[in-house]
Amino acid sequence: MPPSNSNRYPAGHVLYRRLQKDFPKVVRGEGCWLYDDAGKRYLDASSGALVTNLGHGNAVLAKAVGDQAARVGYVNGVAFTNDAVEELATELDALTADGLEKTLFCCNGGDAVEAALKIARQYWTDLGRPEKRKIVSLFPSYHGNTLLALSASGRPGYRKLLQDWLVPVCTVPAPYAYRCACRGEREDCPACSGTALEEVLLQEGPETVAAFIAEPVGGASTGASVPRAGYWKKIREICDRHEVLFIADEVMVGAGRTGTWSALEPYAVTPDFQIFGKGIAGGYAPLSAMVTSRRILDVIAEVSGAPLHNQTFSQFPISCAAGLATIRHLKAEGLIERCARMGEVLHRSLGELLDHPNVGDVRGRGLFAGVEFVADKDSREPFDSSLGMAETFALAAQSAGLVVWPNSGYTEQGNGDLVLIGPPFIITESEISELVELFRVALEMAINTVYDRIGGQRPI
Ligand SMILES: Cc1ncc(COP(=O)(O)O)c(C=O)c1O
């Protein structure tokens, strides 16, 4: 039994998100650093769960949230509108591609994903084509934990227990060059070029497919894999030819994280729905956004009259005020440009880790990087899943004073270990050097633990 003052299950009354570990209590955050109640400091190299893009303790954001709460905290979004939601939607209209101009605000990424999927289906039904109702997504991928978003997620481990509650979704291999049979080298590889989508649409019958949903740059499930230059143009062209709506899930990679507001921007492609979450309000309030077009909404306005997705906290003024202040702060301080610039420093520095025998790949864009661990570098053989390499690394990192975002079990075989690095956009060059030093310390600790577990020899 843990001591009564420990933050660990079953002590206290919090249902902790892990039931077998200690939770240091954070009492303060400042810039890229978190401080716990024992005085220990942590470099937040993943902005929590890729959320705190502006850093911790930002007084401008704190004031914006407080001011909105003092003015009016909550209004029912079915009965009223408010300044914060109006102004934030106008900002998003300006930031997104032409044609994307109407935004529904929710609280979590999964909510906004569900909204887009439901509205896609509603659009086809209102158009008199109710048979267009199937969803196609990538494998591996992640779109959220609620049941429709989980249905669309190519993550067998997360789905296993709930399989019979999920709706069927067709999958297409993700553009994940490091784990593709072609190793990203074949020009005509269906997965890496995007033509695999057309194969699946033809198998399913495009007249039955409502939407294709994908992450423009891979999130946790492919560890910041960046698709080829022509990939999204090919996807857009296939979707158009087969009348399938394209939903870009930018919950993790949007809002500036990859060095441009939208991760699709460098591909010059406009989706039918674009979803933002996580960093869109810098972690100062829960917020997600689903942006779409008049083309879609005019049909719904004329037939069923309202989108089929409503929640108590849709268009929540305090969250929208946090989103508005985040966007204005990003612009005023040039932080997205800074993210692109510091991203180059980050990737150069993390690239040095490739000299380690268990670091298989380092990839990504902007201040968004995936580091994939392998048992054998030449064959790219992952660690056995029972060794829990990614989690072991994240725990070692935390004890060394570094916060990363681990992910495991994303391959077809249920193994694979990577960590995401995504520090606040305000990180400095010296903090990046410190990050890489701490990473090396944690890697030594984790590798020793993992090889101790199997009593095996470390590769030299
Ligand atoms: C790409 C993507 N979509 C959706 C989600 C779900 O977001 P949330 O956890 O806020 O519901 C996530 C969460 O990690 C994500 O990475």
mmCIF file of C-alpha atoms in Angstrom, residues 38-415:
data_model
loop_
_atom_site.group_PDB
_atom_site.id
_atom_site.type_symbol
_atom_site.label_atom_id
_atom_site.label_comp_id
_atom_site.label_asym_id
_atom_site.label_seq_id
_atom_site.Cartn_x
_atom_site.Cartn_y
_atom_site.Cartn_z
ATOM 1 C CA ALA A 38 9.397 18.707 -4.568
ATOM 2 C CA GLY A 39 11.115 21.500 -6.503
ATOM 3 C CA LYS A 40 12.180 19.275 -9.382
ATOM 4 C CA ARG A 41 12.022 20.841 -12.846
ATOM 5 C CA TYR A 42 11.125 19.193 -16.150
ATOM 6 C CA LEU A 43 11.818 20.378 -19.687
ATOM 7 C CA ASP A 44 8.447 20.000 -21.407
ATOM 8 C CA ALA A 45 9.751 18.671 -24.713
ATOM 9 C CA SER A 46 6.326 17.520 -25.931
ATOM 10 C CA SER A 47 4.231 20.528 -24.830
ATOM 11 C CA GLY A 48 2.358 18.008 -22.698
ATOM 12 C CA ALA A 49 0.314 16.107 -25.262
ATOM 13 C CA LEU A 50 1.379 18.523 -28.047
ATOM 14 C CA VAL A 51 -0.795 21.237 -26.516
ATOM 15 C CA THR A 52 1.141 24.032 -24.772
ATOM 16 C CA ASN A 53 2.488 25.604 -27.953
ATOM 17 C CA LEU A 54 2.977 29.042 -26.331
ATOM 18 C CA GLY A 55 4.691 27.668 -23.252
ATOM 19 C CA HIS A 56 3.560 27.719 -19.648
ATOM 20 C CA GLY A 57 2.611 30.694 -17.508
ATOM 21 C CA ASN A 58 1.783 33.037 -20.390
ATOM 22 C CA ALA A 59 0.259 36.113 -18.728
ATOM 23 C CA VAL A 60 -1.453 37.348 -21.918
ATOM 24 C CA LEU A 61 -3.354 34.074 -22.221
ATOM 25 C CA ALA A 62 -4.177 33.912 -18.525
ATOM 26 C CA LYS A 63 -5.629 37.428 -18.706
ATOM 27 C CA ALA A 64 -7.668 36.702 -21.849
ATOM 28 C CA VAL A 65 -9.263 33.677 -20.166
ATOM 29 C CA GLY A 66 -9.939 35.587 -16.924
ATOM 30 C CA ASP A 67 -11.367 38.603 -18.768
ATOM 31 C CA GLN A 68 -13.786 36.426 -20.735
ATOM 32 C CA ALA A 69 -14.914 34.598 -17.575
ATOM 33 C CA ALA A 70 -15.572 37.966 -15.920
ATOM 34 C CA ARG A 71 -17.535 39.264 -18.942
ATOM 35 C CA VAL A 72 -19.612 36.155 -19.572
ATOM 36 C CA GLY A 73 -18.446 32.620 -18.910
ATOM 37 C CA TYR A 74 -21.041 30.472 -20.591
ATOM 38 C CA VAL A 75 -23.902 30.978 -23.009
ATOM 39 C CA ASN A 76 -25.955 28.256 -24.640
ATOM 40 C CA GLY A 77 -24.673 27.968 -28.201
ATOM 41 C CA VAL A 78 -28.099 26.896 -29.469
ATOM 42 C CA ALA A 79 -29.700 30.144 -28.259
ATOM 43 C CA PHE A 80 -26.935 32.783 -28.474
ATOM 44 C CA THR A 81 -23.693 33.698 -30.127
ATOM 45 C CA ASN A 82 -20.849 35.661 -28.465
ATOM 46 C CA ASP A 83 -17.938 37.911 -29.454
ATOM 47 C CA ALA A 84 -15.222 35.340 -28.751
ATOM 48 C CA VAL A 85 -16.742 32.700 -31.046
ATOM 49 C CA GLU A 86 -17.473 35.229 -33.807
ATOM 50 C CA GLU A 87 -13.975 36.710 -33.765
ATOM 51 C CA LEU A 88 -12.207 33.361 -33.556
ATOM 52 C CA ALA A 89 -14.207 31.971 -36.487
ATOM 53 C CA THR A 90 -13.212 35.054 -38.513
ATOM 54 C CA GLU A 91 -9.540 34.485 -37.659
ATOM 55 C CA LEU A 92 -9.815 30.848 -38.785
ATOM 56 C CA ASP A 93 -11.468 31.877 -42.029
ATOM 57 C CA ALA A 94 -8.427 34.036 -42.748
ATOM 58 C CA LEU A 95 -5.932 31.346 -41.710
ATOM 59 C CA THR A 96 -7.437 28.448 -43.662
ATOM 60 C CA ALA A 97 -7.532 27.905 -47.425
ATOM 61 C CA ASP A 98 -10.104 29.692 -49.603
ATOM 62 C CA GLY A 99 -13.444 27.938 -49.398
ATOM 63 C CA LEU A 100 -13.027 26.841 -45.773
ATOM 64 C CA GLU A 101 -14.997 29.509 -43.973
ATOM 65 C CA LYS A 102 -17.389 28.156 -41.324
ATOM 66 C CA THR A 103 -16.244 26.779 -37.975
ATOM 67 C CA LEU A 104 -17.925 24.699 -35.303
ATOM 68 C CA PHE A 105 -16.063 24.773 -31.979
ATOM 69 C CA CYS A 106 -15.916 21.751 -29.687
ATOM 70 C CA CYS A 107 -13.758 20.844 -26.679
ATOM 71 C CA ASN A 108 -11.673 17.841 -27.756
ATOM 72 C CA GLY A 109 -10.149 16.572 -30.971
ATOM 73 C CA GLY A 110 -12.349 13.472 -30.960
ATOM 74 C CA ASP A 111 -15.502 15.625 -30.721
ATOM 75 C CA ALA A 112 -14.518 17.644 -33.775
ATOM 76 C CA VAL A 113 -13.616 14.462 -35.697
ATOM 77 C CA GLU A 114 -17.060 13.028 -34.903
ATOM 78 C CA ALA A 115 -18.682 16.296 -35.990
ATOM 79 C CA ALA A 116 -16.933 16.166 -39.383
ATOM 80 C CA LEU A 117 -17.784 12.493 -39.954
ATOM 81 C CA LYS A 118 -21.440 13.003 -39.033
ATOM 82 C CA ILE A 119 -21.789 16.157 -41.112
ATOM 83 C CA ALA A 120 -20.169 14.379 -44.091
ATOM 84 C CA ARG A 121 -22.822 11.678 -43.874
ATOM 85 C CA GLN A 122 -25.597 14.238 -43.340
ATOM 86 C CA TYR A 123 -24.449 16.106 -46.464
ATOM 87 C CA TRP A 124 -24.790 13.043 -48.688
ATOM 88 C CA THR A 125 -28.140 12.096 -47.165
ATOM 89 C CA ASP A 126 -29.499 15.622 -47.610
ATOM 90 C CA LEU A 127 -28.310 15.506 -51.213
ATOM 91 C CA GLY A 128 -30.482 12.426 -51.722
ATOM 92 C CA ARG A 129 -27.582 9.952 -51.698
ATOM 93 C CA PRO A 130 -27.932 8.147 -48.343
ATOM 94 C CA GLU A 131 -25.997 5.135 -49.660
ATOM 95 C CA LYS A 132 -22.797 7.220 -49.426
ATOM 96 C CA ARG A 133 -22.085 6.481 -45.769
ATOM 97 C CA LYS A 134 -18.813 4.510 -45.471
ATOM 98 C CA ILE A 135 -15.676 5.964 -43.904
ATOM 99 C CA VAL A 136 -12.151 5.274 -45.179
ATOM 100 C CA SER A 137 -9.084 5.993 -43.037
ATOM 101 C CA LEU A 138 -5.365 5.226 -42.919
ATOM 102 C CA PHE A 139 -3.653 2.375 -41.089
ATOM 103 C CA PRO A 140 -2.059 3.047 -38.679
ATOM 104 C CA SER A 141 -3.762 6.259 -37.554
ATOM 105 C CA TYR A 142 -5.480 7.862 -34.577
ATOM 106 C CA HIS A 143 -8.516 10.140 -34.533
ATOM 107 C CA GLY A 144 -9.754 9.982 -30.937
ATOM 108 C CA ASN A 145 -11.237 7.857 -28.237
ATOM 109 C CA THR A 146 -14.983 8.352 -28.637
ATOM 110 C CA LEU A 147 -16.529 5.413 -30.446
ATOM 111 C CA LEU A 148 -16.944 6.851 -33.960
ATOM 112 C CA ALA A 149 -13.513 8.509 -33.852
ATOM 113 C CA LEU A 150 -12.051 5.251 -32.540
ATOM 114 C CA SER A 151 -13.829 3.353 -35.318
ATOM 115 C CA ALA A 152 -11.945 5.523 -37.798
ATOM 116 C CA SER A 153 -8.632 4.944 -36.005
ATOM 117 C CA GLY A 154 -6.241 2.291 -37.301
ATOM 118 C CA ARG A 155 -4.976 1.217 -33.871
ATOM 119 C CA PRO A 156 -5.753 -2.453 -33.115
ATOM 120 C CA GLY A 157 -4.566 -2.228 -29.499
ATOM 121 C CA TYR A 158 -6.986 0.572 -28.616
ATOM 122 C CA ARG A 159 -9.880 -1.062 -30.468
ATOM 123 C CA LYS A 160 -9.547 -4.650 -29.247
ATOM 124 C CA LEU A 161 -11.816 -4.540 -26.188
ATOM 125 C CA LEU A 162 -14.500 -2.448 -27.900
ATOM 126 C CA GLN A 163 -14.408 -4.069 -31.329
ATOM 127 C CA ASP A 164 -18.080 -5.104 -31.319
ATOM 128 C CA TRP A 165 -19.169 -1.552 -30.460
ATOM 129 C CA LEU A 166 -17.305 0.053 -33.357
ATOM 130 C CA VAL A 167 -18.646 0.720 -36.841
ATOM 131 C CA PRO A 168 -16.831 -0.892 -39.772
ATOM 132 C CA VAL A 169 -14.293 1.389 -41.448
ATOM 133 C CA CYS A 170 -12.131 0.541 -44.470
ATOM 134 C CA THR A 171 -8.420 1.254 -44.199
ATOM 135 C CA VAL A 172 -5.652 2.197 -46.607
ATOM 136 C CA PRO A 173 -1.950 1.750 -45.716
ATOM 137 C CA ALA A 174 -0.541 5.003 -44.331
ATOM 138 C CA PRO A 175 2.342 6.798 -46.076
ATOM 139 C CA TYR A 176 4.823 5.580 -43.477
ATOM 140 C CA ALA A 177 8.065 5.310 -45.437
ATOM 141 C CA TYR A 178 10.221 3.959 -42.585
ATOM 142 C CA ARG A 179 7.951 0.913 -42.076
ATOM 143 C CA CYS A 180 6.816 0.476 -45.693
ATOM 144 C CA ALA A 181 8.066 -2.598 -47.592
ATOM 145 C CA CYS A 182 9.558 -0.182 -50.170
ATOM 146 C CA ARG A 183 11.325 1.811 -47.424
ATOM 147 C CA GLY A 184 9.990 4.931 -49.121
ATOM 148 C CA GLU A 185 12.117 4.277 -52.186
ATOM 149 C CA ARG A 186 9.648 3.156 -54.869
ATOM 150 C CA GLU A 187 8.108 5.994 -56.855
ATOM 151 C CA ASP A 188 4.995 3.935 -57.671
ATOM 152 C CA CYS A 189 4.471 2.445 -54.192
ATOM 153 C CA PRO A 190 0.673 2.603 -53.651
ATOM 154 C CA ALA A 191 0.979 3.496 -49.947
ATOM 155 C CA CYS A 192 3.693 6.139 -50.340
ATOM 156 C CA SER A 193 2.227 7.714 -53.497
ATOM 157 C CA GLY A 194 -1.432 7.676 -52.392
ATOM 158 C CA THR A 195 -2.829 5.451 -55.154
ATOM 159 C CA ALA A 196 -3.734 2.828 -52.518
ATOM 160 C CA LEU A 197 -6.773 4.994 -51.718
ATOM 161 C CA GLU A 198 -8.153 4.497 -55.210
ATOM 162 C CA GLU A 199 -7.726 0.712 -54.959
ATOM 163 C CA VAL A 200 -9.798 0.678 -51.755
ATOM 164 C CA LEU A 201 -12.474 3.010 -53.130
ATOM 165 C CA LEU A 202 -12.903 0.808 -56.196
ATOM 166 C CA GLN A 203 -13.132 -2.325 -54.028
ATOM 167 C CA GLU A 204 -15.754 -0.737 -51.761
ATOM 168 C CA GLY A 205 -17.680 1.018 -54.518
ATOM 169 C CA PRO A 206 -17.114 4.789 -54.368
ATOM 170 C CA GLU A 207 -20.874 5.340 -54.555
ATOM 171 C CA THR A 208 -21.016 3.954 -50.976
ATOM 172 C CA VAL A 209 -18.186 6.049 -49.505
ATOM 173 C CA ALA A 210 -18.900 9.328 -47.702
ATOM 174 C CA ALA A 211 -15.465 10.454 -46.572
ATOM 175 C CA PHE A 212 -11.758 9.777 -46.298
ATOM 176 C CA ILE A 213 -10.123 10.960 -43.060
ATOM 177 C CA ALA A 214 -6.367 11.320 -42.532
ATOM 178 C CA GLU A 215 -3.647 13.175 -40.643
ATOM 179 C CA PRO A 216 -1.709 15.427 -43.115
ATOM 180 C CA VAL A 217 1.549 14.740 -41.267
ATOM 181 C CA GLY A 218 1.487 11.538 -39.246
ATOM 182 C CA GLY A 219 0.696 11.942 -35.556
ATOM 183 C CA ALA A 220 1.378 9.487 -32.775
ATOM 184 C CA SER A 221 0.721 6.365 -34.877
ATOM 185 C CA THR A 222 3.394 6.969 -37.499
ATOM 186 C CA GLY A 223 5.570 9.238 -35.359
ATOM 187 C CA ALA A 224 5.676 12.437 -37.425
ATOM 188 C CA SER A 225 6.039 10.720 -40.813
ATOM 189 C CA VAL A 226 5.893 13.370 -43.519
ATOM 190 C CA PRO A 227 4.194 12.195 -46.753
ATOM 191 C CA ARG A 228 5.898 12.845 -50.106
ATOM 192 C CA ALA A 229 5.501 16.184 -51.892
ATOM 193 C CA GLY A 230 2.805 14.954 -54.305
ATOM 194 C CA TYR A 231 0.891 12.751 -51.860
ATOM 195 C CA TRP A 232 -2.003 15.026 -50.877
ATOM 196 C CA LYS A 233 -2.554 16.342 -54.413
ATOM 197 C CA LYS A 234 -3.000 12.710 -55.500
ATOM 198 C CA ILE A 235 -5.410 12.074 -52.606
ATOM 199 C CA ARG A 236 -7.423 15.211 -53.417
ATOM 200 C CA GLU A 237 -7.610 14.219 -57.066
ATOM 201 C CA ILE A 238 -8.805 10.671 -56.210
ATOM 202 C CA CYS A 239 -11.398 12.019 -53.737
ATOM 203 C CA ASP A 240 -12.712 14.488 -56.338
ATOM 204 C CA ARG A 241 -12.897 11.860 -59.076
ATOM 205 C CA HIS A 242 -14.893 9.515 -56.834
ATOM 206 C CA GLU A 243 -16.965 12.157 -55.041
ATOM 207 C CA VAL A 244 -15.535 11.385 -51.610
ATOM 208 C CA LEU A 245 -15.178 14.152 -49.002
ATOM 209 C CA PHE A 246 -11.667 14.649 -47.638
ATOM 210 C CA ILE A 247 -11.342 15.309 -43.885
ATOM 211 C CA ALA A 248 -7.911 16.574 -42.781
ATOM 212 C CA ASP A 249 -7.418 15.783 -39.089
ATOM 213 C CA GLU A 250 -4.870 18.370 -37.946
ATOM 214 C CA VAL A 251 -5.596 17.961 -34.248
ATOM 215 C CA MET A 252 -1.955 17.165 -33.541
ATOM 216 C CA VAL A 253 -0.100 18.755 -36.437
ATOM 217 C CA GLY A 254 -2.126 21.921 -37.110
ATOM 218 C CA ALA A 255 -2.171 25.329 -35.383
ATOM 219 C CA GLY A 256 1.426 26.030 -36.367
ATOM 220 C CA ARG A 257 3.074 22.884 -34.984
ATOM 221 C CA THR A 258 4.820 21.933 -38.259
ATOM 222 C CA GLY A 259 5.933 25.500 -39.024
ATOM 223 C CA THR A 260 2.869 26.543 -41.036
ATOM 224 C CA TRP A 261 -0.621 27.184 -39.660
ATOM 225 C CA SER A 262 -1.933 24.066 -41.390
ATOM 226 C CA ALA A 263 0.245 21.025 -42.038
ATOM 227 C CA LEU A 264 -1.414 20.787 -45.491
ATOM 228 C CA GLU A 265 -0.255 24.280 -46.492
ATOM 229 C CA PRO A 266 3.028 23.168 -48.142
ATOM 230 C CA TYR A 267 1.037 20.684 -50.265
ATOM 231 C CA ALA A 268 -1.327 23.445 -51.532
ATOM 232 C CA VAL A 269 -4.371 21.218 -51.083
ATOM 233 C CA THR A 270 -7.760 22.220 -49.668
ATOM 234 C CA PRO A 271 -9.736 19.556 -47.774
ATOM 235 C CA ASP A 272 -13.519 19.577 -47.323
ATOM 236 C CA PHE A 273 -13.160 19.579 -43.547
ATOM 237 C CA GLN A 274 -10.154 20.678 -41.512
ATOM 238 C CA ILE A 275 -9.919 19.863 -37.831
ATOM 239 C CA PHE A 276 -7.778 21.608 -35.248
ATOM 240 C CA GLY A 277 -7.412 20.816 -31.540
ATOM 241 C CA LYS A 278 -4.716 20.458 -28.889
ATOM 242 C CA GLY A 279 -2.516 23.580 -29.400
ATOM 243 C CA ILE A 280 -5.253 25.764 -30.887
ATOM 244 C CA ALA A 281 -5.847 27.377 -27.481
ATOM 245 C CA GLY A 282 -2.322 26.761 -26.178
ATOM 246 C CA GLY A 283 -3.579 24.571 -23.332
ATOM 247 C CA TYR A 284 -5.220 27.544 -21.603
ATOM 248 C CA ALA A 285 -8.703 26.055 -22.211
ATOM 249 C CA PRO A 286 -9.984 22.909 -23.982
ATOM 250 C CA LEU A 287 -10.818 23.743 -27.598
ATOM 251 C CA SER A 288 -11.124 22.080 -30.978
ATOM 252 C CA ALA A 289 -12.425 23.410 -34.272
ATOM 253 C CA MET A 290 -14.015 21.848 -37.333
ATOM 254 C CA VAL A 291 -13.819 24.134 -40.350
ATOM 255 C CA THR A 292 -15.810 23.458 -43.511
ATOM 256 C CA SER A 293 -17.331 25.123 -46.555
ATOM 257 C CA ARG A 294 -20.537 26.757 -47.792
ATOM 258 C CA ARG A 295 -20.688 24.031 -50.452
ATOM 259 C CA ILE A 296 -21.368 21.450 -47.720
ATOM 260 C CA LEU A 297 -23.403 23.594 -45.353
ATOM 261 C CA ASP A 298 -25.738 25.129 -47.969
ATOM 262 C CA VAL A 299 -27.067 21.634 -48.675
ATOM 263 C CA ILE A 300 -27.704 20.962 -44.976
ATOM 264 C CA ALA A 301 -29.197 24.441 -44.454
ATOM 265 C CA GLU A 302 -31.724 23.753 -47.183
ATOM 266 C CA VAL A 303 -32.734 20.221 -46.166
ATOM 267 C CA SER A 304 -32.244 19.239 -42.508
ATOM 268 C CA GLY A 305 -31.501 22.747 -41.231
ATOM 269 C CA ALA A 306 -28.829 22.105 -38.577
ATOM 270 C CA PRO A 307 -25.632 20.081 -38.277
ATOM 271 C CA LEU A 308 -26.091 16.817 -36.435
ATOM 272 C CA HIS A 309 -23.539 17.446 -33.727
ATOM 273 C CA ASN A 310 -24.290 19.461 -30.618
ATOM 274 C CA GLN A 311 -22.810 19.472 -27.178
ATOM 275 C CA THR A 312 -23.282 21.573 -24.060
ATOM 276 C CA PHE A 313 -19.894 23.214 -24.490
ATOM 277 C CA SER A 314 -19.992 23.762 -28.294
ATOM 278 C CA GLN A 315 -18.958 27.414 -29.044
ATOM 279 C CA PHE A 316 -17.882 27.850 -25.365
ATOM 280 C CA PRO A 317 -16.897 31.534 -24.883
ATOM 281 C CA ILE A 318 -13.972 30.950 -22.492
ATOM 282 C CA SER A 319 -12.373 28.349 -24.754
ATOM 283 C CA CYS A 320 -12.940 30.545 -27.807
ATOM 284 C CA ALA A 321 -11.377 33.515 -25.973
ATOM 285 C CA ALA A 322 -8.330 31.348 -25.259
ATOM 286 C CA GLY A 323 -8.197 30.323 -28.947
ATOM 287 C CA LEU A 324 -8.499 33.926 -30.090
ATOM 288 C CA ALA A 325 -5.759 35.111 -27.728
ATOM 289 C CA THR A 326 -3.548 32.194 -28.860
ATOM 290 C CA ILE A 327 -3.854 33.093 -32.542
ATOM 291 C CA ARG A 328 -3.289 36.804 -31.860
ATOM 292 C CA HIS A 329 -0.240 36.000 -29.727
ATOM 293 C CA LEU A 330 1.184 33.635 -32.371
ATOM 294 C CA LYS A 331 0.837 36.431 -34.935
ATOM 295 C CA ALA A 332 2.107 39.265 -32.748
ATOM 296 C CA GLU A 333 5.228 37.340 -31.740
ATOM 297 C CA GLY A 334 5.845 35.651 -35.122
ATOM 298 C CA LEU A 335 5.776 32.299 -33.324
ATOM 299 C CA ILE A 336 4.809 30.107 -36.276
ATOM 300 C CA GLU A 337 7.786 31.431 -38.249
ATOM 301 C CA ARG A 338 9.884 30.842 -35.156
ATOM 302 C CA CYS A 339 8.539 27.273 -34.971
ATOM 303 C CA ALA A 340 9.739 26.659 -38.554
ATOM 304 C CA ARG A 341 13.141 28.184 -37.791
ATOM 305 C CA MET A 342 13.710 26.436 -34.475
ATOM 306 C CA GLY A 343 12.390 23.245 -36.071
ATOM 307 C CA GLU A 344 15.486 23.160 -38.250
ATOM 308 C CA VAL A 345 17.691 23.443 -35.165
ATOM 309 C CA LEU A 346 15.679 20.717 -33.433
ATOM 310 C CA HIS A 347 15.915 18.281 -36.356
ATOM 311 C CA ARG A 348 19.639 18.925 -36.791
ATOM 312 C CA SER A 349 20.227 18.278 -33.090
ATOM 313 C CA LEU A 350 17.963 15.225 -32.825
ATOM 314 C CA GLY A 351 19.604 13.838 -35.980
ATOM 315 C CA GLU A 352 22.768 13.356 -33.890
ATOM 316 C CA LEU A 353 20.918 10.615 -32.002
ATOM 317 C CA LEU A 354 21.066 8.438 -35.112
ATOM 318 C CA ASP A 355 24.557 7.404 -34.015
ATOM 319 C CA HIS A 356 22.828 5.296 -31.327
ATOM 320 C CA PRO A 357 22.289 1.610 -32.298
ATOM 321 C CA ASN A 358 18.672 1.663 -31.068
ATOM 322 C CA VAL A 359 17.553 4.898 -32.733
ATOM 323 C CA GLY A 360 16.162 3.759 -36.067
ATOM 324 C CA ASP A 361 14.761 7.002 -37.439
ATOM 325 C CA VAL A 362 14.295 10.685 -36.651
ATOM 326 C CA ARG A 363 11.744 12.545 -38.782
ATOM 327 C CA GLY A 364 9.150 15.305 -38.817
ATOM 328 C CA ARG A 365 8.717 18.963 -39.693
ATOM 329 C CA GLY A 366 8.798 22.205 -37.707
ATOM 330 C CA LEU A 367 8.886 21.684 -33.946
ATOM 331 C CA PHE A 368 7.399 18.232 -34.407
ATOM 332 C CA ALA A 369 9.645 15.178 -34.426
ATOM 333 C CA GLY A 370 9.300 11.439 -34.064
ATOM 334 C CA VAL A 371 12.164 9.306 -32.800
ATOM 335 C CA GLU A 372 11.616 5.612 -33.509
ATOM 336 C CA PHE A 373 13.426 2.992 -31.434
ATOM 337 C CA VAL A 374 14.443 -0.386 -32.873
ATOM 338 C CA ALA A 375 16.064 -3.537 -31.556
ATOM 339 C CA ASP A 376 18.029 -3.892 -34.799
ATOM 340 C CA LYS A 377 18.866 -0.963 -36.987
ATOM 341 C CA ASP A 378 19.567 -2.768 -40.280
ATOM 342 C CA SER A 379 16.425 -4.909 -40.316
ATOM 343 C CA ARG A 380 14.364 -2.188 -38.529
ATOM 344 C CA GLU A 381 13.137 -4.940 -36.215
ATOM 345 C CA PRO A 382 11.144 -3.345 -33.365
ATOM 346 C CA PHE A 383 11.583 -4.298 -29.717
ATOM 347 C CA ASP A 384 9.290 -7.017 -28.460
ATOM 348 C CA SER A 385 6.119 -5.311 -27.267
ATOM 349 C CA SER A 386 6.390 -6.986 -23.830
ATOM 350 C CA LEU A 387 9.523 -4.890 -23.144
ATOM 351 C CA GLY A 388 7.560 -1.631 -23.206
ATOM 352 C CA MET A 389 10.476 0.330 -24.654
ATOM 353 C CA ALA A 390 8.619 3.594 -25.381
ATOM 354 C CA GLU A 391 6.962 3.713 -21.953
ATOM 355 C CA THR A 392 10.232 2.751 -20.261
ATOM 356 C CA PHE A 393 11.951 5.572 -22.120
ATOM 357 C CA ALA A 394 9.245 8.102 -21.168
ATOM 358 C CA LEU A 395 9.518 7.133 -17.491
ATOM 359 C CA ALA A 396 13.311 7.352 -17.609
ATOM 360 C CA ALA A 397 13.033 10.739 -19.327
ATOM 361 C CA GLN A 398 10.624 12.015 -16.673
ATOM 362 C CA SER A 399 12.973 10.948 -13.907
ATOM 363 C CA ALA A 400 15.822 12.709 -15.773
ATOM 364 C CA GLY A 401 13.658 15.861 -16.017
ATOM 365 C CA LEU A 402 12.424 15.583 -19.599
ATOM 366 C CA VAL A 403 8.804 15.236 -20.767
ATOM 367 C CA VAL A 404 8.179 13.345 -24.035
ATOM 368 C CA TRP A 405 5.111 11.732 -25.599
ATOM 369 C CA PRO A 406 5.546 7.934 -25.975
ATOM 370 C CA ASN A 407 3.690 5.688 -28.370
ATOM 371 C CA SER A 408 3.814 1.953 -28.892
ATOM 372 C CA GLY A 409 1.972 -0.940 -30.518
ATOM 373 C CA TYR A 410 1.120 0.872 -33.760
ATOM 374 C CA THR A 411 2.338 -1.779 -36.242
ATOM 375 C CA GLU A 412 0.176 -4.555 -37.671
ATOM 376 C CA GLN A 413 1.997 -6.985 -35.356
ATOM 377 C CA GLY A 414 1.167 -4.857 -32.302
ATOM 378 C CA ASN A 415 4.739 -3.727 -31.604
#
